[in-house]
Amino acid sequence: MPASARSGLPLALVAALSFATLGVWGKLAGEVGLGTHEVLAWRFGLVAAVLLPLVGRGMTLAQRGPLLGVGVVYVLATFCYFGALGRITAGATGLLLYLAPAFVILFGWLAGRRPDAARLGAVALAGLGLGLVVGVPGAGDRDGLGLALGAGAGAMYAAYLLASERWLRGVPPLAATGHLALVGALAFGGLAGARGELGVPGSPAQWGVILGIAVIPTLIAVPALYGAVARLGAARASLLGTLEPLFTVGLAFLVLGEPLRPAVLLGGALILAGAALAQKPERVAPSVPSPAPSPLS
């Protein structure tokens, strides 16, 4: 395994485990009286306030442009995700979001990078495992707009990973994270303010949740993900990201006492198998152009 892959693998695992805490923090935020957009505004605002003075000095607008552009794509994916969450079940929303590896491969295929059998097999195993871990769409998931928003979240998250791979090559992860956080703070702060939901946390419990969500699934997770994408590529990093819901279930079991279903254990094994298969060296075959039509056809 190349040295870059050896260092990228632990970064991807750190990112998945850190992002997996987001659901726990979100549940705790509701318990202490924080609204979704309010806690997201504080999450990104604090990270931007910490990072930008340290890593954003001396950058020109041209240098900031790609970083802000990637941040916009991430925020759009987040809007789609929460829009879907308000219309369909959390399981169906998560399943559609983690179609991102399939979208990464599809977009790459459209750009002329034909995936090999290992990558396709990894996506199939991860998709089947996710269906067992987070559930499949059921009777409560017949809202067409909700399903479209969930699929849009997966597609936009894939676009975010590909844009990171292409536009942020050589950019320090903390600089990229700071600019992403700035876009998120402006977007969610504006939305929370327009709804009259933005306020100053008034208790140690609220501040504890905000600091937790700012540090673990943001300040740790996002730079780790950028580092993983730079070393592994968007496809392999996104397939390792499918471990996130498995980690979420494990954390919910350990922290919140939620039970583990047998289907979750089987699904987890399939996700792990898909993630392992994705680490095989990629053999990319160029797409074969279609032959020109015969003049007699």
PDB file of C-alpha atoms in Angstrom:
ATOM      1  CA  MET A   1       0.000   0.000   0.000  1.00  0.00           C
ATOM      2  CA  PRO A   2       1.474   3.426  -0.935  1.00  0.00           C
ATOM      3  CA  ALA A   3       2.491   5.731   1.908  1.00  0.00           C
ATOM      4  CA  SER A   4      -0.228   8.232   0.987  1.00  0.00           C
ATOM      5  CA  ALA A   5      -2.875   5.511   1.283  1.00  0.00           C
ATOM      6  CA  ARG A   6      -1.472   4.335   4.606  1.00  0.00           C
ATOM      7  CA  SER A   7      -1.831   7.856   6.012  1.00  0.00           C
ATOM      8  CA  GLY A   8      -5.172   8.477   4.287  1.00  0.00           C
ATOM      9  CA  LEU A   9      -6.858   5.403   5.748  1.00  0.00           C
ATOM     10  CA  PRO A  10      -6.634   6.493   9.421  1.00  0.00           C
ATOM     11  CA  LEU A  11      -7.702  10.017   8.448  1.00  0.00           C
ATOM     12  CA  ALA A  12     -10.826   8.633   6.754  1.00  0.00           C
ATOM     13  CA  LEU A  13     -11.606   6.522   9.823  1.00  0.00           C
ATOM     14  CA  VAL A  14     -11.125   9.515  12.145  1.00  0.00           C
ATOM     15  CA  ALA A  15     -13.436  11.577   9.918  1.00  0.00           C
ATOM     16  CA  ALA A  16     -16.127   8.875   9.876  1.00  0.00           C
ATOM     17  CA  LEU A  17     -15.980   8.339  13.630  1.00  0.00           C
ATOM     18  CA  SER A  18     -16.030  12.087  14.341  1.00  0.00           C
ATOM     19  CA  PHE A  19     -18.900  12.759  11.938  1.00  0.00           C
ATOM     20  CA  ALA A  20     -20.769   9.846  13.536  1.00  0.00           C
ATOM     21  CA  THR A  21     -21.089  11.859  16.759  1.00  0.00           C
ATOM     22  CA  LEU A  22     -23.171  14.476  14.930  1.00  0.00           C
ATOM     23  CA  GLY A  23     -26.414  12.565  15.482  1.00  0.00           C
ATOM     24  CA  VAL A  24     -25.727  12.242  19.207  1.00  0.00           C
ATOM     25  CA  TRP A  25     -24.931  15.955  19.487  1.00  0.00           C
ATOM     26  CA  GLY A  26     -28.081  16.774  17.516  1.00  0.00           C
ATOM     27  CA  LYS A  27     -30.219  14.743  19.903  1.00  0.00           C
ATOM     28  CA  LEU A  28     -28.560  16.365  22.911  1.00  0.00           C
ATOM     29  CA  ALA A  29     -29.101  19.817  21.359  1.00  0.00           C
ATOM     30  CA  GLY A  30     -32.859  19.206  21.256  1.00  0.00           C
ATOM     31  CA  GLU A  31     -32.819  18.056  24.879  1.00  0.00           C
ATOM     32  CA  VAL A  32     -31.184  21.315  26.056  1.00  0.00           C
ATOM     33  CA  GLY A  33     -33.500  23.542  23.998  1.00  0.00           C
ATOM     34  CA  LEU A  34     -31.359  24.408  20.956  1.00  0.00           C
ATOM     35  CA  GLY A  35     -32.929  24.593  17.487  1.00  0.00           C
ATOM     36  CA  THR A  36     -31.347  22.852  14.508  1.00  0.00           C
ATOM     37  CA  HIS A  37     -30.405  25.974  12.549  1.00  0.00           C
ATOM     38  CA  GLU A  38     -29.333  27.759  15.717  1.00  0.00           C
ATOM     39  CA  VAL A  39     -26.891  25.041  16.741  1.00  0.00           C
ATOM     40  CA  LEU A  40     -25.544  24.767  13.173  1.00  0.00           C
ATOM     41  CA  ALA A  41     -24.969  28.544  13.057  1.00  0.00           C
ATOM     42  CA  TRP A  42     -22.991  28.409  16.307  1.00  0.00           C
ATOM     43  CA  ARG A  43     -21.167  25.253  15.200  1.00  0.00           C
ATOM     44  CA  PHE A  44     -19.803  26.817  12.031  1.00  0.00           C
ATOM     45  CA  GLY A  45     -19.472  30.320  13.448  1.00  0.00           C
ATOM     46  CA  LEU A  46     -17.156  29.259  16.257  1.00  0.00           C
ATOM     47  CA  VAL A  47     -14.980  27.184  13.922  1.00  0.00           C
ATOM     48  CA  ALA A  48     -14.701  30.074  11.445  1.00  0.00           C
ATOM     49  CA  ALA A  49     -13.840  32.499  14.255  1.00  0.00           C
ATOM     50  CA  VAL A  50     -11.068  30.199  15.498  1.00  0.00           C
ATOM     51  CA  LEU A  51      -9.521  29.161  12.177  1.00  0.00           C
ATOM     52  CA  LEU A  52      -9.737  32.127   9.829  1.00  0.00           C
ATOM     53  CA  PRO A  53      -7.511  34.478  11.866  1.00  0.00           C
ATOM     54  CA  LEU A  54      -4.902  31.719  12.000  1.00  0.00           C
ATOM     55  CA  VAL A  55      -4.951  30.309   8.468  1.00  0.00           C
ATOM     56  CA  GLY A  56      -6.714  32.928   6.359  1.00  0.00           C
ATOM     57  CA  ARG A  57      -4.228  35.778   6.564  1.00  0.00           C
ATOM     58  CA  GLY A  58      -2.727  37.096   3.347  1.00  0.00           C
ATOM     59  CA  MET A  59      -4.972  35.060   1.044  1.00  0.00           C
ATOM     60  CA  THR A  60      -6.264  36.826  -2.052  1.00  0.00           C
ATOM     61  CA  LEU A  61      -9.865  36.681  -3.213  1.00  0.00           C
ATOM     62  CA  ALA A  62      -8.786  34.456  -6.099  1.00  0.00           C
ATOM     63  CA  GLN A  63      -7.247  32.016  -3.634  1.00  0.00           C
ATOM     64  CA  ARG A  64     -10.331  32.083  -1.417  1.00  0.00           C
ATOM     65  CA  GLY A  65     -12.752  31.530  -4.298  1.00  0.00           C
ATOM     66  CA  PRO A  66     -12.356  27.717  -4.647  1.00  0.00           C
ATOM     67  CA  LEU A  67     -12.467  27.272  -0.864  1.00  0.00           C
ATOM     68  CA  LEU A  68     -15.698  29.237  -0.578  1.00  0.00           C
ATOM     69  CA  GLY A  69     -17.112  27.420  -3.614  1.00  0.00           C
ATOM     70  CA  VAL A  70     -16.533  24.028  -1.983  1.00  0.00           C
ATOM     71  CA  GLY A  71     -18.177  25.403   1.159  1.00  0.00           C
ATOM     72  CA  VAL A  72     -21.257  26.393  -0.835  1.00  0.00           C
ATOM     73  CA  VAL A  73     -21.566  22.854  -2.231  1.00  0.00           C
ATOM     74  CA  TYR A  74     -21.314  21.428   1.299  1.00  0.00           C
ATOM     75  CA  VAL A  75     -23.986  23.803   2.599  1.00  0.00           C
ATOM     76  CA  LEU A  76     -26.316  22.872  -0.274  1.00  0.00           C
ATOM     77  CA  ALA A  77     -25.880  19.203   0.623  1.00  0.00           C
ATOM     78  CA  THR A  78     -26.715  20.052   4.238  1.00  0.00           C
ATOM     79  CA  PHE A  79     -29.845  21.982   3.221  1.00  0.00           C
ATOM     80  CA  CYS A  80     -31.018  19.022   1.128  1.00  0.00           C
ATOM     81  CA  TYR A  81     -30.341  16.641   3.999  1.00  0.00           C
ATOM     82  CA  PHE A  82     -32.355  18.583   6.570  1.00  0.00           C
ATOM     83  CA  GLY A  83     -35.095  19.257   4.026  1.00  0.00           C
ATOM     84  CA  ALA A  84     -35.413  15.516   3.457  1.00  0.00           C
ATOM     85  CA  LEU A  85     -35.274  14.817   7.189  1.00  0.00           C
ATOM     86  CA  GLY A  86     -38.375  16.977   7.676  1.00  0.00           C
ATOM     87  CA  ARG A  87     -40.376  14.939   5.136  1.00  0.00           C
ATOM     88  CA  ILE A  88     -39.202  11.324   5.336  1.00  0.00           C
ATOM     89  CA  THR A  89     -37.744   9.085   8.026  1.00  0.00           C
ATOM     90  CA  ALA A  90     -34.218   9.484   9.338  1.00  0.00           C
ATOM     91  CA  GLY A  91     -33.335   5.997   8.079  1.00  0.00           C
ATOM     92  CA  ALA A  92     -34.392   6.724   4.506  1.00  0.00           C
ATOM     93  CA  THR A  93     -32.646  10.103   4.608  1.00  0.00           C
ATOM     94  CA  GLY A  94     -29.418   8.496   5.793  1.00  0.00           C
ATOM     95  CA  LEU A  95     -29.641   5.757   3.189  1.00  0.00           C
ATOM     96  CA  LEU A  96     -30.046   8.310   0.387  1.00  0.00           C
ATOM     97  CA  LEU A  97     -27.234  10.496   1.740  1.00  0.00           C
ATOM     98  CA  TYR A  98     -24.840   7.552   1.763  1.00  0.00           C
ATOM     99  CA  LEU A  99     -25.511   6.871  -1.870  1.00  0.00           C
ATOM    100  CA  ALA A 100     -22.705   9.434  -2.238  1.00  0.00           C
ATOM    101  CA  PRO A 101     -20.093   6.783  -3.218  1.00  0.00           C
ATOM    102  CA  ALA A 102     -22.358   5.649  -6.046  1.00  0.00           C
ATOM    103  CA  PHE A 103     -22.721   9.251  -7.205  1.00  0.00           C
ATOM    104  CA  VAL A 104     -18.934   9.770  -6.989  1.00  0.00           C
ATOM    105  CA  ILE A 105     -18.401   6.771  -9.259  1.00  0.00           C
ATOM    106  CA  LEU A 106     -21.231   7.828 -11.582  1.00  0.00           C
ATOM    107  CA  PHE A 107     -19.892  11.374 -11.951  1.00  0.00           C
ATOM    108  CA  GLY A 108     -16.397  10.014 -12.547  1.00  0.00           C
ATOM    109  CA  TRP A 109     -17.766   7.614 -15.160  1.00  0.00           C
ATOM    110  CA  LEU A 110     -19.501  10.488 -16.943  1.00  0.00           C
ATOM    111  CA  ALA A 111     -16.166  12.329 -16.900  1.00  0.00           C
ATOM    112  CA  GLY A 112     -14.473   9.369 -18.603  1.00  0.00           C
ATOM    113  CA  ARG A 113     -13.127   7.366 -15.631  1.00  0.00           C
ATOM    114  CA  ARG A 114     -14.624   3.891 -15.873  1.00  0.00           C
ATOM    115  CA  PRO A 115     -14.609   2.197 -12.440  1.00  0.00           C
ATOM    116  CA  ASP A 116     -13.174  -1.266 -11.950  1.00  0.00           C
ATOM    117  CA  ALA A 117     -15.011  -4.293 -10.565  1.00  0.00           C
ATOM    118  CA  ALA A 118     -13.639  -3.762  -7.043  1.00  0.00           C
ATOM    119  CA  ARG A 119     -15.116  -0.271  -6.821  1.00  0.00           C
ATOM    120  CA  LEU A 120     -18.512  -1.415  -8.130  1.00  0.00           C
ATOM    121  CA  GLY A 121     -18.523  -4.384  -5.760  1.00  0.00           C
ATOM    122  CA  ALA A 122     -17.620  -2.137  -2.826  1.00  0.00           C
ATOM    123  CA  VAL A 123     -20.550   0.181  -3.601  1.00  0.00           C
ATOM    124  CA  ALA A 124     -22.930  -2.786  -3.841  1.00  0.00           C
ATOM    125  CA  LEU A 125     -21.794  -4.248  -0.506  1.00  0.00           C
ATOM    126  CA  ALA A 126     -21.909  -0.856   1.227  1.00  0.00           C
ATOM    127  CA  GLY A 127     -25.381  -0.103  -0.177  1.00  0.00           C
ATOM    128  CA  LEU A 128     -26.782  -3.433   0.979  1.00  0.00           C
ATOM    129  CA  GLY A 129     -25.181  -3.023   4.386  1.00  0.00           C
ATOM    130  CA  LEU A 130     -26.559   0.502   4.758  1.00  0.00           C
ATOM    131  CA  GLY A 131     -30.040  -0.778   3.977  1.00  0.00           C
ATOM    132  CA  LEU A 132     -29.743  -3.173   6.904  1.00  0.00           C
ATOM    133  CA  VAL A 133     -28.169  -0.653   9.294  1.00  0.00           C
ATOM    134  CA  VAL A 134     -30.311   2.435   8.706  1.00  0.00           C
ATOM    135  CA  GLY A 135     -33.395   0.775   7.217  1.00  0.00           C
ATOM    136  CA  VAL A 136     -35.023   0.876   3.813  1.00  0.00           C
ATOM    137  CA  PRO A 137     -37.733   3.332   2.702  1.00  0.00           C
ATOM    138  CA  GLY A 138     -41.096   2.249   4.064  1.00  0.00           C
ATOM    139  CA  ALA A 139     -44.693   3.405   4.149  1.00  0.00           C
ATOM    140  CA  GLY A 140     -43.700   6.706   5.758  1.00  0.00           C
ATOM    141  CA  ASP A 141     -41.294   7.517   2.952  1.00  0.00           C
ATOM    142  CA  ARG A 142     -43.649   8.114   0.043  1.00  0.00           C
ATOM    143  CA  ASP A 143     -43.109  11.863  -0.091  1.00  0.00           C
ATOM    144  CA  GLY A 144     -41.675  12.495  -3.557  1.00  0.00           C
ATOM    145  CA  LEU A 145     -40.046  15.794  -2.636  1.00  0.00           C
ATOM    146  CA  GLY A 146     -38.513  14.277   0.482  1.00  0.00           C
ATOM    147  CA  LEU A 147     -37.012  11.406  -1.499  1.00  0.00           C
ATOM    148  CA  ALA A 148     -35.745  13.843  -4.133  1.00  0.00           C
ATOM    149  CA  LEU A 149     -34.125  16.017  -1.458  1.00  0.00           C
ATOM    150  CA  GLY A 150     -32.495  12.946   0.117  1.00  0.00           C
ATOM    151  CA  ALA A 151     -31.085  11.856  -3.233  1.00  0.00           C
ATOM    152  CA  GLY A 152     -30.005  15.448  -3.830  1.00  0.00           C
ATOM    153  CA  ALA A 153     -28.118  15.404  -0.520  1.00  0.00           C
ATOM    154  CA  GLY A 154     -26.219  12.300  -1.664  1.00  0.00           C
ATOM    155  CA  ALA A 155     -25.463  13.822  -5.053  1.00  0.00           C
ATOM    156  CA  MET A 156     -24.349  17.157  -3.572  1.00  0.00           C
ATOM    157  CA  TYR A 157     -22.164  15.424  -0.987  1.00  0.00           C
ATOM    158  CA  ALA A 158     -20.516  13.482  -3.812  1.00  0.00           C
ATOM    159  CA  ALA A 159     -20.016  16.755  -5.700  1.00  0.00           C
ATOM    160  CA  TYR A 160     -18.468  18.238  -2.554  1.00  0.00           C
ATOM    161  CA  LEU A 161     -15.968  15.369  -2.313  1.00  0.00           C
ATOM    162  CA  LEU A 162     -15.060  15.597  -5.996  1.00  0.00           C
ATOM    163  CA  ALA A 163     -14.727  19.391  -5.817  1.00  0.00           C
ATOM    164  CA  SER A 164     -12.459  18.988  -2.777  1.00  0.00           C
ATOM    165  CA  GLU A 165     -10.310  16.501  -4.688  1.00  0.00           C
ATOM    166  CA  ARG A 166     -10.003  18.779  -7.716  1.00  0.00           C
ATOM    167  CA  TRP A 167     -10.040  22.343  -6.398  1.00  0.00           C
ATOM    168  CA  LEU A 168      -8.334  22.018  -3.014  1.00  0.00           C
ATOM    169  CA  ARG A 169      -5.217  20.098  -4.034  1.00  0.00           C
ATOM    170  CA  GLY A 170      -2.357  21.500  -1.987  1.00  0.00           C
ATOM    171  CA  VAL A 171      -4.641  23.651   0.191  1.00  0.00           C
ATOM    172  CA  PRO A 172      -4.038  23.232   3.950  1.00  0.00           C
ATOM    173  CA  PRO A 173      -7.027  21.346   5.437  1.00  0.00           C
ATOM    174  CA  LEU A 174      -7.509  23.902   8.196  1.00  0.00           C
ATOM    175  CA  ALA A 175      -7.731  26.736   5.659  1.00  0.00           C
ATOM    176  CA  ALA A 176     -10.347  24.805   3.682  1.00  0.00           C
ATOM    177  CA  THR A 177     -12.257  24.038   6.879  1.00  0.00           C
ATOM    178  CA  GLY A 178     -12.247  27.671   7.989  1.00  0.00           C
ATOM    179  CA  HIS A 179     -13.753  28.883   4.715  1.00  0.00           C
ATOM    180  CA  LEU A 180     -16.340  26.096   4.673  1.00  0.00           C
ATOM    181  CA  ALA A 181     -17.282  27.091   8.219  1.00  0.00           C
ATOM    182  CA  LEU A 182     -17.641  30.734   7.155  1.00  0.00           C
ATOM    183  CA  VAL A 183     -20.126  29.802   4.437  1.00  0.00           C
ATOM    184  CA  GLY A 184     -22.029  27.554   6.857  1.00  0.00           C
ATOM    185  CA  ALA A 185     -22.161  30.238   9.542  1.00  0.00           C
ATOM    186  CA  LEU A 186     -23.529  32.852   7.135  1.00  0.00           C
ATOM    187  CA  ALA A 187     -26.086  30.462   5.631  1.00  0.00           C
ATOM    188  CA  PHE A 188     -27.433  28.902   8.827  1.00  0.00           C
ATOM    189  CA  GLY A 189     -27.069  32.097  10.841  1.00  0.00           C
ATOM    190  CA  GLY A 190     -29.126  33.963   8.250  1.00  0.00           C
ATOM    191  CA  LEU A 191     -31.755  31.232   8.192  1.00  0.00           C
ATOM    192  CA  ALA A 192     -31.984  31.034  11.987  1.00  0.00           C
ATOM    193  CA  GLY A 193     -32.129  34.832  12.254  1.00  0.00           C
ATOM    194  CA  ALA A 194     -34.901  35.087   9.651  1.00  0.00           C
ATOM    195  CA  ARG A 195     -36.950  32.585  11.656  1.00  0.00           C
ATOM    196  CA  GLY A 196     -36.258  34.337  14.948  1.00  0.00           C
ATOM    197  CA  GLU A 197     -34.408  31.280  16.281  1.00  0.00           C
ATOM    198  CA  LEU A 198     -30.913  32.712  16.706  1.00  0.00           C
ATOM    199  CA  GLY A 199     -29.991  33.507  20.288  1.00  0.00           C
ATOM    200  CA  VAL A 200     -27.101  33.331  22.738  1.00  0.00           C
ATOM    201  CA  PRO A 201     -26.894  30.034  24.632  1.00  0.00           C
ATOM    202  CA  GLY A 202     -27.996  30.602  28.208  1.00  0.00           C
ATOM    203  CA  SER A 203     -26.776  27.551  30.107  1.00  0.00           C
ATOM    204  CA  PRO A 204     -23.605  25.490  30.556  1.00  0.00           C
ATOM    205  CA  ALA A 205     -25.413  22.506  29.016  1.00  0.00           C
ATOM    206  CA  GLN A 206     -26.153  24.457  25.834  1.00  0.00           C
ATOM    207  CA  TRP A 207     -22.592  25.720  25.595  1.00  0.00           C
ATOM    208  CA  GLY A 208     -21.313  22.193  26.174  1.00  0.00           C
ATOM    209  CA  VAL A 209     -23.322  20.862  23.239  1.00  0.00           C
ATOM    210  CA  ILE A 210     -22.242  23.730  20.977  1.00  0.00           C
ATOM    211  CA  LEU A 211     -18.563  23.304  21.852  1.00  0.00           C
ATOM    212  CA  GLY A 212     -18.835  19.545  21.383  1.00  0.00           C
ATOM    213  CA  ILE A 213     -20.451  19.827  17.956  1.00  0.00           C
ATOM    214  CA  ALA A 214     -17.950  22.509  16.915  1.00  0.00           C
ATOM    215  CA  VAL A 215     -14.876  20.501  17.927  1.00  0.00           C
ATOM    216  CA  ILE A 216     -15.529  16.812  17.197  1.00  0.00           C
ATOM    217  CA  PRO A 217     -17.700  16.594  14.034  1.00  0.00           C
ATOM    218  CA  THR A 218     -16.319  19.858  12.601  1.00  0.00           C
ATOM    219  CA  LEU A 219     -12.872  20.961  13.744  1.00  0.00           C
ATOM    220  CA  ILE A 220     -11.598  17.369  13.837  1.00  0.00           C
ATOM    221  CA  ALA A 221     -13.775  15.662  11.229  1.00  0.00           C
ATOM    222  CA  VAL A 222     -13.649  18.125   8.333  1.00  0.00           C
ATOM    223  CA  PRO A 223      -9.835  18.546   8.122  1.00  0.00           C
ATOM    224  CA  ALA A 224      -9.475  14.770   8.488  1.00  0.00           C
ATOM    225  CA  LEU A 225     -11.867  14.266   5.583  1.00  0.00           C
ATOM    226  CA  TYR A 226      -9.971  16.771   3.421  1.00  0.00           C
ATOM    227  CA  GLY A 227      -6.742  14.932   4.214  1.00  0.00           C
ATOM    228  CA  ALA A 228      -8.323  11.573   3.360  1.00  0.00           C
ATOM    229  CA  VAL A 229      -9.656  12.833   0.024  1.00  0.00           C
ATOM    230  CA  ALA A 230      -6.246  14.277  -0.875  1.00  0.00           C
ATOM    231  CA  ARG A 231      -4.521  10.945  -0.163  1.00  0.00           C
ATOM    232  CA  LEU A 232      -7.129   8.391  -1.224  1.00  0.00           C
ATOM    233  CA  GLY A 233      -9.271  10.207  -3.769  1.00  0.00           C
ATOM    234  CA  ALA A 234     -12.973  10.976  -3.533  1.00  0.00           C
ATOM    235  CA  ALA A 235     -14.187   7.460  -4.403  1.00  0.00           C
ATOM    236  CA  ARG A 236     -12.234   5.550  -1.767  1.00  0.00           C
ATOM    237  CA  ALA A 237     -12.751   8.222   0.898  1.00  0.00           C
ATOM    238  CA  SER A 238     -16.516   8.245   0.285  1.00  0.00           C
ATOM    239  CA  LEU A 239     -16.706   4.447   0.571  1.00  0.00           C
ATOM    240  CA  LEU A 240     -14.882   4.574   3.894  1.00  0.00           C
ATOM    241  CA  GLY A 241     -17.382   7.258   4.888  1.00  0.00           C
ATOM    242  CA  THR A 242     -20.139   4.638   4.792  1.00  0.00           C
ATOM    243  CA  LEU A 243     -18.709   3.445   8.121  1.00  0.00           C
ATOM    244  CA  GLU A 244     -20.174   6.598   9.670  1.00  0.00           C
ATOM    245  CA  PRO A 245     -23.746   5.273  10.204  1.00  0.00           C
ATOM    246  CA  LEU A 246     -22.258   2.085  11.642  1.00  0.00           C
ATOM    247  CA  PHE A 247     -20.240   4.175  14.088  1.00  0.00           C
ATOM    248  CA  THR A 248     -23.369   6.232  14.839  1.00  0.00           C
ATOM    249  CA  VAL A 249     -25.300   3.098  15.790  1.00  0.00           C
ATOM    250  CA  GLY A 250     -22.415   1.971  17.985  1.00  0.00           C
ATOM    251  CA  LEU A 251     -22.222   5.340  19.734  1.00  0.00           C
ATOM    252  CA  ALA A 252     -25.986   5.378  20.243  1.00  0.00           C
ATOM    253  CA  PHE A 253     -25.662   1.952  21.870  1.00  0.00           C
ATOM    254  CA  LEU A 254     -22.807   3.059  24.139  1.00  0.00           C
ATOM    255  CA  VAL A 255     -23.930   6.614  24.965  1.00  0.00           C
ATOM    256  CA  LEU A 256     -27.723   6.559  24.660  1.00  0.00           C
ATOM    257  CA  GLY A 257     -28.389   2.905  25.442  1.00  0.00           C
ATOM    258  CA  GLU A 258     -30.171   2.206  22.150  1.00  0.00           C
ATOM    259  CA  PRO A 259     -30.381  -1.537  21.346  1.00  0.00           C
ATOM    260  CA  LEU A 260     -28.423  -3.266  18.586  1.00  0.00           C
ATOM    261  CA  ARG A 261     -30.569  -5.257  16.131  1.00  0.00           C
ATOM    262  CA  PRO A 262     -29.216  -8.417  14.462  1.00  0.00           C
ATOM    263  CA  ALA A 263     -29.733  -6.750  11.079  1.00  0.00           C
ATOM    264  CA  VAL A 264     -27.388  -3.974  12.178  1.00  0.00           C
ATOM    265  CA  LEU A 265     -24.624  -6.467  12.913  1.00  0.00           C
ATOM    266  CA  LEU A 266     -25.048  -8.142   9.526  1.00  0.00           C
ATOM    267  CA  GLY A 267     -25.259  -4.776   7.763  1.00  0.00           C
ATOM    268  CA  GLY A 268     -22.153  -3.632   9.589  1.00  0.00           C
ATOM    269  CA  ALA A 269     -20.244  -6.656   8.365  1.00  0.00           C
ATOM    270  CA  LEU A 270     -21.267  -5.885   4.769  1.00  0.00           C
ATOM    271  CA  ILE A 271     -20.240  -2.229   5.119  1.00  0.00           C
ATOM    272  CA  LEU A 272     -16.866  -3.285   6.501  1.00  0.00           C
ATOM    273  CA  ALA A 273     -16.437  -5.726   3.615  1.00  0.00           C
ATOM    274  CA  GLY A 274     -17.250  -2.968   1.122  1.00  0.00           C
ATOM    275  CA  ALA A 275     -14.842  -0.550   2.779  1.00  0.00           C
ATOM    276  CA  ALA A 276     -12.083  -3.181   2.718  1.00  0.00           C
ATOM    277  CA  LEU A 277     -12.733  -4.038  -0.938  1.00  0.00           C
ATOM    278  CA  ALA A 278     -12.545  -0.344  -1.832  1.00  0.00           C
ATOM    279  CA  GLN A 279      -8.943  -0.230  -0.651  1.00  0.00           C
ATOM    280  CA  LYS A 280      -7.700  -2.452  -3.484  1.00  0.00           C
ATOM    281  CA  PRO A 281      -5.533  -0.443  -5.910  1.00  0.00           C
ATOM    282  CA  GLU A 282      -7.796   1.096  -8.503  1.00  0.00           C
ATOM    283  CA  ARG A 283      -7.480   0.099 -12.131  1.00  0.00           C
ATOM    284  CA  VAL A 284      -9.159   2.818 -14.116  1.00  0.00           C
ATOM    285  CA  ALA A 285      -9.897   1.990 -17.721  1.00  0.00           C
ATOM    286  CA  PRO A 286     -10.683   4.902 -20.023  1.00  0.00           C
ATOM    287  CA  SER A 287     -14.139   4.949 -21.489  1.00  0.00           C
ATOM    288  CA  VAL A 288     -14.264   3.569 -25.001  1.00  0.00           C
ATOM    289  CA  PRO A 289     -15.786   6.123 -27.391  1.00  0.00           C
ATOM    290  CA  SER A 290     -18.799   5.001 -29.344  1.00  0.00           C
ATOM    291  CA  PRO A 291     -17.986   4.120 -32.965  1.00  0.00           C
ATOM    292  CA  ALA A 292     -19.032   6.623 -35.587  1.00  0.00           C
ATOM    293  CA  PRO A 293     -22.289   5.681 -37.320  1.00  0.00           C
ATOM    294  CA  SER A 294     -21.938   4.011 -40.678  1.00  0.00           C
ATOM    295  CA  PRO A 295     -22.929   6.151 -43.642  1.00  0.00           C
ATOM    296  CA  LEU A 296     -25.239   3.294 -44.658  1.00  0.00           C
ATOM    297  CA  SER A 297     -27.086   3.197 -41.316  1.00  0.00           C
TER     298      SER A 297
END
